[in-house]
């Protein structure tokens, strides 16, 4: 089980561009701990689990799948839609 737990309320966002950080920022991220400073250090890294089924969860992105480039060919049909947790009603479909 991941720590903290993987709640269904998490919002996953796929970025359309890389996020660049400095060496110092990366070092600071690696120093983050899962617990209180008075406890034994537990790194935030290596806190992963296998890919899970989507189970009607939404993944949000601003990636334009209709644009293709030589670096990232898109040969899959995409189903783009917006959903809200209002009794499972589909609010807007593209």
CSV table of C-alpha atoms in Angstrom, one decimal:
chain,number,residue,atom,x,y,z
A,1,UNK,CA,0.0,0.0,0.0
A,2,UNK,CA,1.3,3.4,-0.9
A,3,UNK,CA,1.9,6.0,1.9
A,4,UNK,CA,0.0,8.2,2.0
A,5,UNK,CA,-2.9,6.1,0.8
A,6,UNK,CA,-4.1,6.4,-2.8
A,7,UNK,CA,-7.6,7.9,-2.3
A,8,UNK,CA,-10.2,7.9,-5.1
A,9,UNK,CA,-10.3,11.7,-4.5
A,10,UNK,CA,-6.9,12.3,-6.1
A,11,UNK,CA,-6.8,14.4,-9.2
A,12,UNK,CA,-4.2,13.3,-11.8
A,13,UNK,CA,-3.0,15.9,-14.3
A,14,UNK,CA,-0.9,15.0,-17.4
A,15,UNK,CA,1.3,18.0,-18.2
A,16,UNK,CA,1.8,18.8,-21.9
A,17,UNK,CA,5.2,20.2,-21.3
A,18,UNK,CA,8.1,19.1,-19.0
A,19,UNK,CA,8.5,20.8,-15.7
A,20,UNK,CA,12.1,22.0,-15.3
A,21,UNK,CA,13.8,22.3,-11.9
A,22,UNK,CA,17.3,23.3,-10.8
A,23,UNK,CA,19.7,20.9,-9.1
A,24,UNK,CA,19.0,22.6,-5.8
A,25,UNK,CA,15.3,22.1,-6.2
A,26,UNK,CA,15.8,18.5,-7.0
A,27,UNK,CA,18.1,18.1,-3.9
A,28,UNK,CA,15.4,19.7,-1.8
A,29,UNK,CA,12.7,17.3,-3.2
A,30,UNK,CA,14.9,14.4,-2.3
A,31,UNK,CA,15.2,15.6,1.3
A,32,UNK,CA,11.4,15.6,1.8
A,33,UNK,CA,10.3,13.1,4.4
A,34,UNK,CA,7.1,11.2,5.0
A,35,UNK,CA,7.2,11.6,8.7
A,36,UNK,CA,8.0,14.0,11.5
A,37,UNK,CA,11.6,15.2,12.0
A,38,UNK,CA,11.8,13.5,15.3
A,39,UNK,CA,11.2,10.1,13.7
A,40,UNK,CA,13.5,7.9,11.5
A,41,UNK,CA,13.8,9.4,8.0
A,42,UNK,CA,11.5,7.8,5.5
A,43,UNK,CA,12.1,9.1,2.0
A,44,UNK,CA,9.3,10.1,-0.3
A,45,UNK,CA,11.0,8.3,-3.2
A,46,UNK,CA,10.3,4.7,-4.1
A,47,UNK,CA,6.7,5.1,-3.1
A,48,UNK,CA,5.1,3.6,-6.1
A,49,UNK,CA,2.6,0.9,-7.0
A,50,UNK,CA,1.6,-0.8,-10.2
A,51,UNK,CA,-0.7,0.9,-12.7
A,52,UNK,CA,-4.3,0.5,-11.6
A,53,UNK,CA,-7.5,0.2,-13.8
A,54,UNK,CA,-9.1,3.6,-14.5
A,55,UNK,CA,-12.5,2.6,-13.0
A,56,UNK,CA,-14.3,5.6,-14.3
A,57,UNK,CA,-11.8,8.0,-12.8
A,58,UNK,CA,-11.0,11.1,-14.8
A,59,UNK,CA,-7.5,12.1,-16.0
A,60,UNK,CA,-7.2,15.7,-16.9
A,61,UNK,CA,-4.9,17.2,-19.5
A,62,UNK,CA,-4.6,20.1,-21.9
A,63,UNK,CA,-2.6,18.0,-24.4
A,64,UNK,CA,-4.0,18.5,-27.9
A,65,UNK,CA,-4.2,15.0,-29.3
A,66,UNK,CA,-5.3,16.2,-32.8
A,67,UNK,CA,-1.8,17.8,-33.3
A,68,UNK,CA,0.8,15.2,-34.4
A,69,UNK,CA,4.5,15.7,-34.6
A,70,UNK,CA,7.4,13.5,-35.7
A,71,UNK,CA,8.6,13.2,-32.1
A,72,UNK,CA,5.2,12.0,-30.8
A,73,UNK,CA,3.1,10.3,-33.4
A,74,UNK,CA,-0.5,9.8,-32.4
A,75,UNK,CA,-2.1,6.8,-34.1
A,76,UNK,CA,-4.7,6.0,-31.4
A,77,UNK,CA,-8.3,7.2,-31.4
A,78,UNK,CA,-8.8,9.5,-28.5
A,79,UNK,CA,-12.0,9.8,-26.5
A,80,UNK,CA,-12.1,13.3,-25.0
A,81,UNK,CA,-14.7,14.2,-22.5
A,82,UNK,CA,-15.3,16.0,-19.3
A,83,UNK,CA,-17.1,14.3,-16.4
A,84,UNK,CA,-18.3,15.4,-13.0
A,85,UNK,CA,-19.3,13.3,-10.0
A,86,UNK,CA,-22.9,14.2,-10.3
A,87,UNK,CA,-24.6,10.8,-10.2
A,88,UNK,CA,-22.3,9.8,-13.1
A,89,UNK,CA,-23.9,12.2,-15.5
A,90,UNK,CA,-21.8,13.2,-18.5
A,91,UNK,CA,-21.8,17.0,-18.5
A,92,UNK,CA,-19.8,17.8,-21.7
A,93,UNK,CA,-18.5,15.6,-24.4
A,94,UNK,CA,-16.1,16.7,-27.1
